Short mmCIF file of C-alpha atoms and ligand atoms in Angstrom, two decimals:
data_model
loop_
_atom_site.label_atom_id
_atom_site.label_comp_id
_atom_site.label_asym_id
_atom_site.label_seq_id
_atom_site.Cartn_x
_atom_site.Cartn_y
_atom_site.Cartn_z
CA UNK A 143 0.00 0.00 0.00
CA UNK A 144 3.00 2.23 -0.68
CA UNK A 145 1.24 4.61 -2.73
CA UNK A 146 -1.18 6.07 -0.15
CA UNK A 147 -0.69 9.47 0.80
CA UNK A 148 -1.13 9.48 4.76
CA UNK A 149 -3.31 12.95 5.50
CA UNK A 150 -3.89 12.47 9.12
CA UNK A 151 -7.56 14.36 10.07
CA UNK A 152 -7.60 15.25 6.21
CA UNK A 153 -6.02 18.51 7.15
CA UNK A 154 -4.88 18.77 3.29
CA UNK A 155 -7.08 16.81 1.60
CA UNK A 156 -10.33 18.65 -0.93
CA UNK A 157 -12.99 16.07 -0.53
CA UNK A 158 -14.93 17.27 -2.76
CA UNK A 159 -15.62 20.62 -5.07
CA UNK A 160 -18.32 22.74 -3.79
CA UNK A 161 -20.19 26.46 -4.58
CA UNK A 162 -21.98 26.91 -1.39
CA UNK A 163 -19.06 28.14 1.15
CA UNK A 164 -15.40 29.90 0.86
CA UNK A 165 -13.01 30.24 4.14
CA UNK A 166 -9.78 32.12 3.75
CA UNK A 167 -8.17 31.06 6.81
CA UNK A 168 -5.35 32.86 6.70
CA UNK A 169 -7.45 36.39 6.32
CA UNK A 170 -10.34 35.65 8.53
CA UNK A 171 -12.71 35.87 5.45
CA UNK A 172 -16.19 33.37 5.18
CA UNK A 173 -18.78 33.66 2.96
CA UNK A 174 -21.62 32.04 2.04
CA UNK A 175 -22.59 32.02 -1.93
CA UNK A 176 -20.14 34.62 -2.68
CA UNK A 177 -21.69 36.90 -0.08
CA UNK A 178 -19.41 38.24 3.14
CA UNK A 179 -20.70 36.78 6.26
CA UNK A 180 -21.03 40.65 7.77
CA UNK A 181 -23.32 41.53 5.33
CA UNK A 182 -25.40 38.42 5.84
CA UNK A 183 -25.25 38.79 9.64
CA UNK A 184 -25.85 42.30 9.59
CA UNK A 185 -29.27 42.09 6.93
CA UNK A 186 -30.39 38.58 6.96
CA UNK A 187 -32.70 36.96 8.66
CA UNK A 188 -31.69 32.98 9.72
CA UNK A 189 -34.50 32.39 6.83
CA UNK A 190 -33.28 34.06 4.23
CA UNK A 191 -29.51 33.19 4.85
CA UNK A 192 -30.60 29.20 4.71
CA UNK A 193 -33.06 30.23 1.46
CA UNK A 194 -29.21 31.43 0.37
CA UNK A 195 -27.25 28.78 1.62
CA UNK A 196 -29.48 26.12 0.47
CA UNK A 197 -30.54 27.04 -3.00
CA UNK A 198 -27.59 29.43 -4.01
CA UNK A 199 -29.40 32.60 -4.43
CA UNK A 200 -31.46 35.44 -2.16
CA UNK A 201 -35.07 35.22 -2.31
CA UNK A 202 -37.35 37.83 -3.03
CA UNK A 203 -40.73 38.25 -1.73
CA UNK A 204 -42.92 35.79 -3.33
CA UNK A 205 -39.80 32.96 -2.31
CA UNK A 206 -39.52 34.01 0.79
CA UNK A 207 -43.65 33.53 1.24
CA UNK A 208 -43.87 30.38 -0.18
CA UNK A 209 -40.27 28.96 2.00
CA UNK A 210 -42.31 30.32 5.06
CA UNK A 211 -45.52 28.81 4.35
CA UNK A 212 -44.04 25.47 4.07
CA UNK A 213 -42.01 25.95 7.29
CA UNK A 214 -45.46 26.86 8.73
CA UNK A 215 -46.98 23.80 7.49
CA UNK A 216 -44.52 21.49 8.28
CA UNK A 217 -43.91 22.50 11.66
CA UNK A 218 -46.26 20.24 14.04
CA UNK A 219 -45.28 16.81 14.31
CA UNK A 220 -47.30 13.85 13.85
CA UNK A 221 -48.76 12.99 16.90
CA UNK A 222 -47.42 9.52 17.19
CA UNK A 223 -43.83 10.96 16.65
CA UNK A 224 -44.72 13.10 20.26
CA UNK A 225 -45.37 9.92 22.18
CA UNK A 226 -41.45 8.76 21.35
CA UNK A 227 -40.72 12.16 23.80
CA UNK A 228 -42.37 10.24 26.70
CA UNK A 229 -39.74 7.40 26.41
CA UNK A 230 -36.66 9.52 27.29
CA UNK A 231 -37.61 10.52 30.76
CA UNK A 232 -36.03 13.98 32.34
CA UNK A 233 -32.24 12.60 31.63
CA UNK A 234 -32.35 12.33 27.96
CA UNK A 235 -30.02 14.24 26.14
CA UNK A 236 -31.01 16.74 23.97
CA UNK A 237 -28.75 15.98 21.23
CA UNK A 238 -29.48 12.16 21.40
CA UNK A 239 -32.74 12.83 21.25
CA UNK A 240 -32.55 15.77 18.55
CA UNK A 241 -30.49 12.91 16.04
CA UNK A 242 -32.92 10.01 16.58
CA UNK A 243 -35.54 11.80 15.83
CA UNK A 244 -34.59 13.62 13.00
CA UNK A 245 -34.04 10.32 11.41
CA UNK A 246 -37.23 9.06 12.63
CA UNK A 247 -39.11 11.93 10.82
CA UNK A 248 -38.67 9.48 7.35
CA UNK A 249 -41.15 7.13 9.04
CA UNK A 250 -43.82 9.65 9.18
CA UNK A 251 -43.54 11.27 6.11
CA UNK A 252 -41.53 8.80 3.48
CA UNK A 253 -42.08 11.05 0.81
CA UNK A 254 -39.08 13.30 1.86
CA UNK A 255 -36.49 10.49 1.78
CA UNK A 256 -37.10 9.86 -2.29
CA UNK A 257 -36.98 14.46 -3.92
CA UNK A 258 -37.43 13.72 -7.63
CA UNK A 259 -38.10 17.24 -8.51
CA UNK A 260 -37.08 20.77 -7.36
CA UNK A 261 -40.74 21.47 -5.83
CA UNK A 262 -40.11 18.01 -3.94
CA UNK A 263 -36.60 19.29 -2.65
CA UNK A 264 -37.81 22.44 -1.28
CA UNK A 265 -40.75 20.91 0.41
CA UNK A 266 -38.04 18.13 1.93
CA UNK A 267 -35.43 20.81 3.20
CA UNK A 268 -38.63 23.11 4.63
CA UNK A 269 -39.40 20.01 6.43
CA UNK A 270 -36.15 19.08 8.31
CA UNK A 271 -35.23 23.20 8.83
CA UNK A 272 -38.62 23.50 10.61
CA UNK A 273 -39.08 20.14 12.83
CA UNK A 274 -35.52 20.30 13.78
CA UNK A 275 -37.04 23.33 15.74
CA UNK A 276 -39.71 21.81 16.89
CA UNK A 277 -37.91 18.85 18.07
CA UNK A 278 -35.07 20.66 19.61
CA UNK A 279 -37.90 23.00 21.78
CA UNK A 280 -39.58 19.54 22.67
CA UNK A 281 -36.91 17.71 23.47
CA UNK A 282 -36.23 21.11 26.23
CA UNK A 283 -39.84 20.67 27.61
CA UNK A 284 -38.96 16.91 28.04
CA UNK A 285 -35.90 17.14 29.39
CA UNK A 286 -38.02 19.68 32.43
CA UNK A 287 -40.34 18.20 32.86
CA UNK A 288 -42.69 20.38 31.61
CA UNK A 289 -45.94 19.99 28.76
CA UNK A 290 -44.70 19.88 24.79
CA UNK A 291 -45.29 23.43 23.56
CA UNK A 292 -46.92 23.71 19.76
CA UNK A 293 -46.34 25.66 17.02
CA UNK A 294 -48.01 28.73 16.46
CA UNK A 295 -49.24 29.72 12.39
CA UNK A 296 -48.87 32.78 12.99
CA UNK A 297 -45.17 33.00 14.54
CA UNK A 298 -41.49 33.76 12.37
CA UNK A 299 -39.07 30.91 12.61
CA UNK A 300 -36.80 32.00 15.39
CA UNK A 301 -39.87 33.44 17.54
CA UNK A 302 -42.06 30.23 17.16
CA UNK A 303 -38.89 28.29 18.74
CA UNK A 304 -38.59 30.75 21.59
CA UNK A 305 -42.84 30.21 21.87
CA UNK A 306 -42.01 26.66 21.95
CA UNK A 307 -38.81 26.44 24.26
CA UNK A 308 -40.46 29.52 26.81
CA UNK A 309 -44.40 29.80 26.93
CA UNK A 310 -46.06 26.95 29.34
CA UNK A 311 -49.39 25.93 29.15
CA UNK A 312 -50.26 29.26 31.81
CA UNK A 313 -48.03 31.83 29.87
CA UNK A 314 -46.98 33.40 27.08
CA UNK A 315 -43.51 34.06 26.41
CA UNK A 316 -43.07 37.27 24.33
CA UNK A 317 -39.32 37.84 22.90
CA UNK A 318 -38.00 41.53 23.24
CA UNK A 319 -36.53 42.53 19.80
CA UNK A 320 -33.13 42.36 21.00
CA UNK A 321 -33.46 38.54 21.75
CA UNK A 322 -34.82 37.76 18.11
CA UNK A 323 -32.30 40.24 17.12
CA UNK A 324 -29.53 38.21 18.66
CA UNK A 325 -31.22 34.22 17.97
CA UNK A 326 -31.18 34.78 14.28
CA UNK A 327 -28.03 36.59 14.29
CA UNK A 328 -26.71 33.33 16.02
CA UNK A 329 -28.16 30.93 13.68
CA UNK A 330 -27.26 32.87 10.81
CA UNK A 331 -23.53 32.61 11.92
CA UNK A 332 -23.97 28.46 11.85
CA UNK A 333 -25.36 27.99 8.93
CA UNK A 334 -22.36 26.64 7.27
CA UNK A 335 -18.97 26.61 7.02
CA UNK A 336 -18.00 23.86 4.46
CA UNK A 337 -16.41 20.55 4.51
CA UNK A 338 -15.65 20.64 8.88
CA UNK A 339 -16.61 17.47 10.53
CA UNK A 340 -20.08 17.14 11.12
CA UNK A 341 -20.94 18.49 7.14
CA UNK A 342 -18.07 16.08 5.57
CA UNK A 343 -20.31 13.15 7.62
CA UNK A 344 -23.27 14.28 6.51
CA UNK A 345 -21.14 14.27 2.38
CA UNK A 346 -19.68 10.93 3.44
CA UNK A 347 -23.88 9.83 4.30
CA UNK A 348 -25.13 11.28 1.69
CA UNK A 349 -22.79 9.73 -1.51
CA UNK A 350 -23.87 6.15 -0.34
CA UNK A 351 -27.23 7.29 -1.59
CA UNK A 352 -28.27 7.85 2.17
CA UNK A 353 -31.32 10.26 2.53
CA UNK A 354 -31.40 14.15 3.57
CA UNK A 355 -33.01 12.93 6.99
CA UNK A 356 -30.37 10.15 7.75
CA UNK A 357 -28.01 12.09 6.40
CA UNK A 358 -28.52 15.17 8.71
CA UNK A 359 -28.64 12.83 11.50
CA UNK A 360 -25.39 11.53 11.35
CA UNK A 361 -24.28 15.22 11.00
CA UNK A 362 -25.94 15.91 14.27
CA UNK A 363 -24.08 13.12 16.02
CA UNK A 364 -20.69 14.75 14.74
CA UNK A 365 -21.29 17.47 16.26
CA UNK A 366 -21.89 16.47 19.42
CA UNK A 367 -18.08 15.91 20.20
CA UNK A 368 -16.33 19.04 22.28
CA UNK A 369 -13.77 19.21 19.27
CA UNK A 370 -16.68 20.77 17.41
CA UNK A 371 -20.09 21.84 18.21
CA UNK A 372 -19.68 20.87 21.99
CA UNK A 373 -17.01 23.17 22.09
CA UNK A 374 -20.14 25.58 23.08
CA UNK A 375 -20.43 23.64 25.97
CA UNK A 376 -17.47 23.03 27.35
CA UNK A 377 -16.44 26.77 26.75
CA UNK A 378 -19.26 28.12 29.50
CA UNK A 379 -18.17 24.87 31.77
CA UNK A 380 -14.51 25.96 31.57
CA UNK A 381 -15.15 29.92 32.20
CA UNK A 382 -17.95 28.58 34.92
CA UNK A 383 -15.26 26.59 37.37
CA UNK A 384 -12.44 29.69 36.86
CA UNK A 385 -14.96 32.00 37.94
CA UNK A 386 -16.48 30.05 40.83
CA UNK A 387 -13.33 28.71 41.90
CA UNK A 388 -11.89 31.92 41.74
CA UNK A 389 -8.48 30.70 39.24
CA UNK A 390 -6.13 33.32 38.21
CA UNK A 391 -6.69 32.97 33.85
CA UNK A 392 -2.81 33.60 33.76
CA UNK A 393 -2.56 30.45 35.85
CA UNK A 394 -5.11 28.72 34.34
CA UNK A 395 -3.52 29.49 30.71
CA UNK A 396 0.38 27.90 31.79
CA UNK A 397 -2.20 25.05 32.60
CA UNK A 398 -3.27 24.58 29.47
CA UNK A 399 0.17 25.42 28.05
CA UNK A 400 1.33 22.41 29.78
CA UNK A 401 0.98 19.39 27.28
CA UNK A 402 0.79 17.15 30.15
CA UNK A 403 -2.51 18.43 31.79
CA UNK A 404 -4.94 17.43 28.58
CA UNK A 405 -6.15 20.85 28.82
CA UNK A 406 -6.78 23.64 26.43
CA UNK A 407 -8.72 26.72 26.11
CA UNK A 408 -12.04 25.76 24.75
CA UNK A 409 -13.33 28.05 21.58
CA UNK A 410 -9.83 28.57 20.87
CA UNK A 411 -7.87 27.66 17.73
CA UNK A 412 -9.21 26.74 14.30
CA UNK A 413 -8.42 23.95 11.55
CA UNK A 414 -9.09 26.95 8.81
CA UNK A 415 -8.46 29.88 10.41
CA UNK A 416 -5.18 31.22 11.63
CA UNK A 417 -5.87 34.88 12.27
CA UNK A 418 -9.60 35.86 13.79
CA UNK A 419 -13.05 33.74 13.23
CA UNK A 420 -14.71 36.48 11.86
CA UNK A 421 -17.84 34.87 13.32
CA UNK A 422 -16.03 35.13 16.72
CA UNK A 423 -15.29 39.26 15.86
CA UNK A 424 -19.16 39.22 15.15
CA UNK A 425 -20.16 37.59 17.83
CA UNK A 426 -18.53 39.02 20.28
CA UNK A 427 -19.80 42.93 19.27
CA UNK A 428 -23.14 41.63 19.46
CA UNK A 429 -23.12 39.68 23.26
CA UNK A 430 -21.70 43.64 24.25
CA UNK A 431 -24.86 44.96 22.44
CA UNK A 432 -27.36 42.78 23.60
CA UNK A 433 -26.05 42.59 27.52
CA UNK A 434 -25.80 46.02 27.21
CA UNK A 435 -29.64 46.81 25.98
CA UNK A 436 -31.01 43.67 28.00
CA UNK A 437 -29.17 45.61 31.21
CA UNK A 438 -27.69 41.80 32.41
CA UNK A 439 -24.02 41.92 33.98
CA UNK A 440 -22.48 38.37 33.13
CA UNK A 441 -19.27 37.85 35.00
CA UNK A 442 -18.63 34.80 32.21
CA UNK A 443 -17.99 37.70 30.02
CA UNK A 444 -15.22 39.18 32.09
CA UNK A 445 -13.47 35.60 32.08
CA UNK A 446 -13.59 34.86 28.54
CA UNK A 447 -12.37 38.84 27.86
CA UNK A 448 -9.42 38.31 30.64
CA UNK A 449 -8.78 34.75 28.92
CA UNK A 450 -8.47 36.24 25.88
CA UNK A 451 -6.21 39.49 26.42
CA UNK A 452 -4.00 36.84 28.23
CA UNK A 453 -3.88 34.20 25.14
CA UNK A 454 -3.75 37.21 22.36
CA UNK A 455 -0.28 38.30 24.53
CA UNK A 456 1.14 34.77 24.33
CA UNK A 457 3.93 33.27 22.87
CA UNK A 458 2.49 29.44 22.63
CA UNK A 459 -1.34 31.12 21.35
CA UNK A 460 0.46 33.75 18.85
CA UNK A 461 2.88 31.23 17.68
CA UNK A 462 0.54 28.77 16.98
CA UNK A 463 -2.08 31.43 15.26
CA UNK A 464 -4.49 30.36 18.16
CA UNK A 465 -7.59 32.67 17.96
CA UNK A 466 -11.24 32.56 19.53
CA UNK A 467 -13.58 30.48 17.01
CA UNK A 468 -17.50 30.46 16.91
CA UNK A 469 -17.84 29.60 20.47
CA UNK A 470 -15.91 31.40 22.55
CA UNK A 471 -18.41 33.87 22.63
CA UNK A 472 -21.64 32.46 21.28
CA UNK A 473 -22.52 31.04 24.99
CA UNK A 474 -22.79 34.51 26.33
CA UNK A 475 -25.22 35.40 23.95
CA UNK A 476 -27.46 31.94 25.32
CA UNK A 477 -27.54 32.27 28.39
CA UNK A 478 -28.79 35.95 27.90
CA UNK A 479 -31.71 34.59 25.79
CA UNK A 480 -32.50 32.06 28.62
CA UNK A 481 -31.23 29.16 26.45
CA UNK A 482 -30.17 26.12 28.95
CA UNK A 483 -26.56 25.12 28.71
CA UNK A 484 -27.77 21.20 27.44
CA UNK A 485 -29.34 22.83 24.21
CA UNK A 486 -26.31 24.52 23.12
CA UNK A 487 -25.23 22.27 21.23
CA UNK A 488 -28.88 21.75 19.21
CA UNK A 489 -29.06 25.52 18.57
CA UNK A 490 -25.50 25.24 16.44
CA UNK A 491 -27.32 22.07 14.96
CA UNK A 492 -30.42 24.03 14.26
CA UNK A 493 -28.40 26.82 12.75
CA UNK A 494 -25.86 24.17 10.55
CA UNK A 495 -29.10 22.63 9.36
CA UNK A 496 -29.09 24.79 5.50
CA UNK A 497 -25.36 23.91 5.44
CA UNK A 498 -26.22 20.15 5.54
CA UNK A 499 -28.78 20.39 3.18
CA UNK A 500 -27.20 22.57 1.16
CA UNK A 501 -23.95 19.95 1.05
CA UNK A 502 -26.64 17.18 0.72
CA UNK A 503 -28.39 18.68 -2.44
CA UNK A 504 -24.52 18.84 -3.91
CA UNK A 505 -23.85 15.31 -3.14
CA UNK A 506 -27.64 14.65 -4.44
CA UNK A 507 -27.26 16.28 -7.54
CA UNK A 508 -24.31 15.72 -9.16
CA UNK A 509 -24.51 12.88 -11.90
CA UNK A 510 -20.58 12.43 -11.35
CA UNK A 511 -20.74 11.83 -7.52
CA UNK A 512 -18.81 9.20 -6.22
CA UNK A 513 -19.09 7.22 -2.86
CA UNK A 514 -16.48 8.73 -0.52
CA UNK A 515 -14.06 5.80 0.51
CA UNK A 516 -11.22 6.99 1.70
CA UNK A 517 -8.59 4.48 2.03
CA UNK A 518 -5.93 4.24 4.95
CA UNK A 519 -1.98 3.12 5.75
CA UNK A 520 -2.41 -0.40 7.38
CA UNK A 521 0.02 -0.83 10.59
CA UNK A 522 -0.88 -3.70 11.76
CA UNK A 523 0.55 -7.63 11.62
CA UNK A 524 0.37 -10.03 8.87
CA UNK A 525 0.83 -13.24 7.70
CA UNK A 526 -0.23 -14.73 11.12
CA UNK A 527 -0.83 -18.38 11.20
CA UNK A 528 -4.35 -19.10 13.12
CA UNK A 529 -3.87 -21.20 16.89
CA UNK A 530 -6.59 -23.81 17.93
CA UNK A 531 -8.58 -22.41 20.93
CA UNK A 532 -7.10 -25.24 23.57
CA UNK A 533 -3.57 -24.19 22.10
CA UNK A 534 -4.22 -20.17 22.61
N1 CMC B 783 -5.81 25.24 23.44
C1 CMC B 783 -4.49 24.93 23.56
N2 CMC B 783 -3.73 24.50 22.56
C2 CMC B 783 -4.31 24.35 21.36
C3 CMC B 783 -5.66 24.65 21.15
C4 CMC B 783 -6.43 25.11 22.25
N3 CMC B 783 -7.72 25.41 22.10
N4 CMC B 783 -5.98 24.41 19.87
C5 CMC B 783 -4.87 23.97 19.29
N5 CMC B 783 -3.85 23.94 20.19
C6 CMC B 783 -2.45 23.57 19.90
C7 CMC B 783 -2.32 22.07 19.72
O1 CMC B 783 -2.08 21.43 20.95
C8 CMC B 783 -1.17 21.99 18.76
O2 CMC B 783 0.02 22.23 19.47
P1 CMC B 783 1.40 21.50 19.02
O3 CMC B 783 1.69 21.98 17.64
O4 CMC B 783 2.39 21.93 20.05
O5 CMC B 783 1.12 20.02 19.08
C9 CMC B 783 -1.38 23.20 17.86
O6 CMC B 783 -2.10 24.14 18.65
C10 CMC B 783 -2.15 22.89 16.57
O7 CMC B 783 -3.39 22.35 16.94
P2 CMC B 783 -4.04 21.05 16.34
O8 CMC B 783 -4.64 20.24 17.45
O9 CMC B 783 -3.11 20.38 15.40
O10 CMC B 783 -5.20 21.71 15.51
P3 CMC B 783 -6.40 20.98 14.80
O11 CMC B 783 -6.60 21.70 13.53
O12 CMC B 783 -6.19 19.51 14.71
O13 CMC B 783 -7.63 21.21 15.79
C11 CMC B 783 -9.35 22.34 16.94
C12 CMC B 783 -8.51 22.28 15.67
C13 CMC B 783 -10.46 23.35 16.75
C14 CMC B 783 -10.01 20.95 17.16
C15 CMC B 783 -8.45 22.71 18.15
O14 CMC B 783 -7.94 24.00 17.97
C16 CMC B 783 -9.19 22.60 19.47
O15 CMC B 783 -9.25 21.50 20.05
N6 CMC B 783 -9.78 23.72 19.99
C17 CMC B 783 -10.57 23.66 21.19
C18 CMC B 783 -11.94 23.08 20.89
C19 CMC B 783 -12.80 24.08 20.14
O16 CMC B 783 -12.89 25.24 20.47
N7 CMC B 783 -13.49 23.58 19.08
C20 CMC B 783 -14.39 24.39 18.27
C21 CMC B 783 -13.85 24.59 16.90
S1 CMC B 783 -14.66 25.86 15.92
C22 CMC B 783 -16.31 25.43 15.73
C23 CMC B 783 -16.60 24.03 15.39
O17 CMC B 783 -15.98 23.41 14.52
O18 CMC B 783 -17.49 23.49 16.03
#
């Protein structure tokens, strides 16, 4: 097998040719279809930038109507699909539960599993963006202990989540702008961001043939992992125990300096980018804004700011082009919408959802597409002789 190239973690390795995303890692640049990620963050709503992401182009009015309606339409669930939420008990994981269920969805409506036409696409991918919601809100009310939630007609995407994830049979919840403001800004900022490891799985699903639903499930359970969407996660945990146990970031930084200790600093460093996530730059401007206008003091903001000045100043970060990514600052903005810390990791799946589909429909549609089999560089034995079990 001499003539396999080893690329461990396919650091160097184009799996594929695609038009939806383009990184410049070395300039801090993303943008989706050809449009910066500023301007999409700054205009769009989480809507419109999957309409984008998905289909390749920005919708006007009469598109936009017609994506919403079908979100709309599609976002109850059947009612047999509710009773599997009685099964998982308050323990369940959200993101186990978000992944089996998305696959489940095929069961209820096999019609999405087998597009054959454009109209059948769109009404597949309106499908998945809106139950994913719905699922991920349910999944929340589970979790509490508390009555599923439905969908409201008359709600926008990110507000009929909120209704779902914070009005109780008794009460209402009604978003202020700035929290809408800030949830679509979020999701907008996850909507892709090509081949990383959850949307290669969902490419690797998908060019076996594999359906948008089980495809999109496997993504979901790629993300899970702290390397990558848990990352949101673990950065609150880690800026949670230094400020509760009181640890010095300087200290806490020759920590994770130290190879030995298994640590490092969580929504730090990038396989892409070496200079700033721009989604981190955006990010971070907006948690200011919106603790600002919401009047909330968050002391995990003063950690990950301290943490930050301290990395930016060091030798081991600066050498290594170590910057914040995506969620070194996305938690902040959570926690101020009242999003529990077990659902972080669904709202980045929520918001990758368009990039999935988006990388699906590639996969999907190209006549030329090959199943991805990667090979690998074999290490182990050979030419072993097999013992008799009384001889072993
Ligand atoms: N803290 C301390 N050291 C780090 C960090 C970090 N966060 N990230 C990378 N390094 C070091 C790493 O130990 C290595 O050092 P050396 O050259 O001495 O062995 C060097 O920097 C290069 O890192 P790498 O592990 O080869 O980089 P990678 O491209 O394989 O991994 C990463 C990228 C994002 C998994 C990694 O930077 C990391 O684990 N970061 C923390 C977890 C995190 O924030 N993940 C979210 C990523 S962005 C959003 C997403 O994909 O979900």
């Amino acid at each position: 097998t001499g003539y396999i190239t080893l690329d461990d973690g396919y650091s160097n390795t184009g799996s594929c040719q695609s038009d939806v995303t383009f990184i410049d890692g070395e300039k801090g640049i993303l943008r989706y279809r050809g449009y910066p990620i500023e301007q999409i963050a700054q205009n769009s709503s989480f809507i419109e930038a999957a309409y984008l992401v998905i289909f390749g182009k920005l919708c006007n009015q009469q598109e936009r109507d017609d994506f919403a309606d079908l979100l709309s339409e599609n976002a109850p669930l059947h009612q047999s699909m509710l009773k599997h939420f009685d099964g998982y008990g308050s323990n369940g994981q959200p993101m186990a539960i978000l992944s089996a269920m998305v696959n489940s969805l095929t069961a209820y409506d096999p019609q999405v599993m087998h597009p054959e036409d454009e109209n059948d696409l769109v009404y597949a991918a309106a499908s998945l963006i809106s139950k994913v919601r719905t699922i991920a809100a349910a999944s929340h009310k589970t979790t509490i202990g508390e009555p599923i939630i439905y969908p409201r007609k008359d709600l926008k995407y990110v507000e009929n989540f909120l209704h779902m994830m914070f009005s109780t049979p008794y009460s209402e919840y009604e978003p202020t702008p700035e929290v809408v403001r800030a949830l679509n800004m979020f999701l907008v900022l996850h909507a892709d961001h090509e081949q990383n490891c959850s949307t290669s799985t969902v490419r690797m699903v998908a060019s076996s043939k594999a359906n948008m639903f089980a495809s999109a499930s496997a993504g979901i359970s790629a993300l899970w992992g702290r390397l990558h969407g848990g990352a949101n996660v673990a950065v609150i945990e880690m800026l949670q125990k230094i400020h509760d146990e009181g640890v010095d970031p300087s200290v806490f930084m020759n920590e994770v300096k130290d190879k030995e200790s298994g640590r490092k600093l969580m929504g730090f460093g990038h396989r892409v980018y070496k200079n700033f996530d721009p989604r981190a730059t955006i990010l971070k401007d907006a948690a200011f804004d919106m603790l600002e206008k919401m009047n909330i003091e968050d002391p995990l903001l003063d950690v990950a700011l301290k943490l930050e000045e301290v990395a930016l100043q060091d030798d081991y970060f600066v050498e290594r082009k170590l910057y914040p990514n995506v969620d070194f600052y996305s938690g902040i903005i959570l926690r101020a919408i009242g999003i529990p810390l077990d659902m972080f990791t669904v709202m980045f799946a929520i918001g990758r959802m368009p990039g999935w589909i988006a990388n699906w429909k590639e996969v999907h549609e190209d006549p030329k597409a090959r199943i991805y089999r990667p090979r690998q560089v074999y290490q182990g034995e050979v030419d072993k002789l097999w013992v008799p079990r009384d001889q072993r």
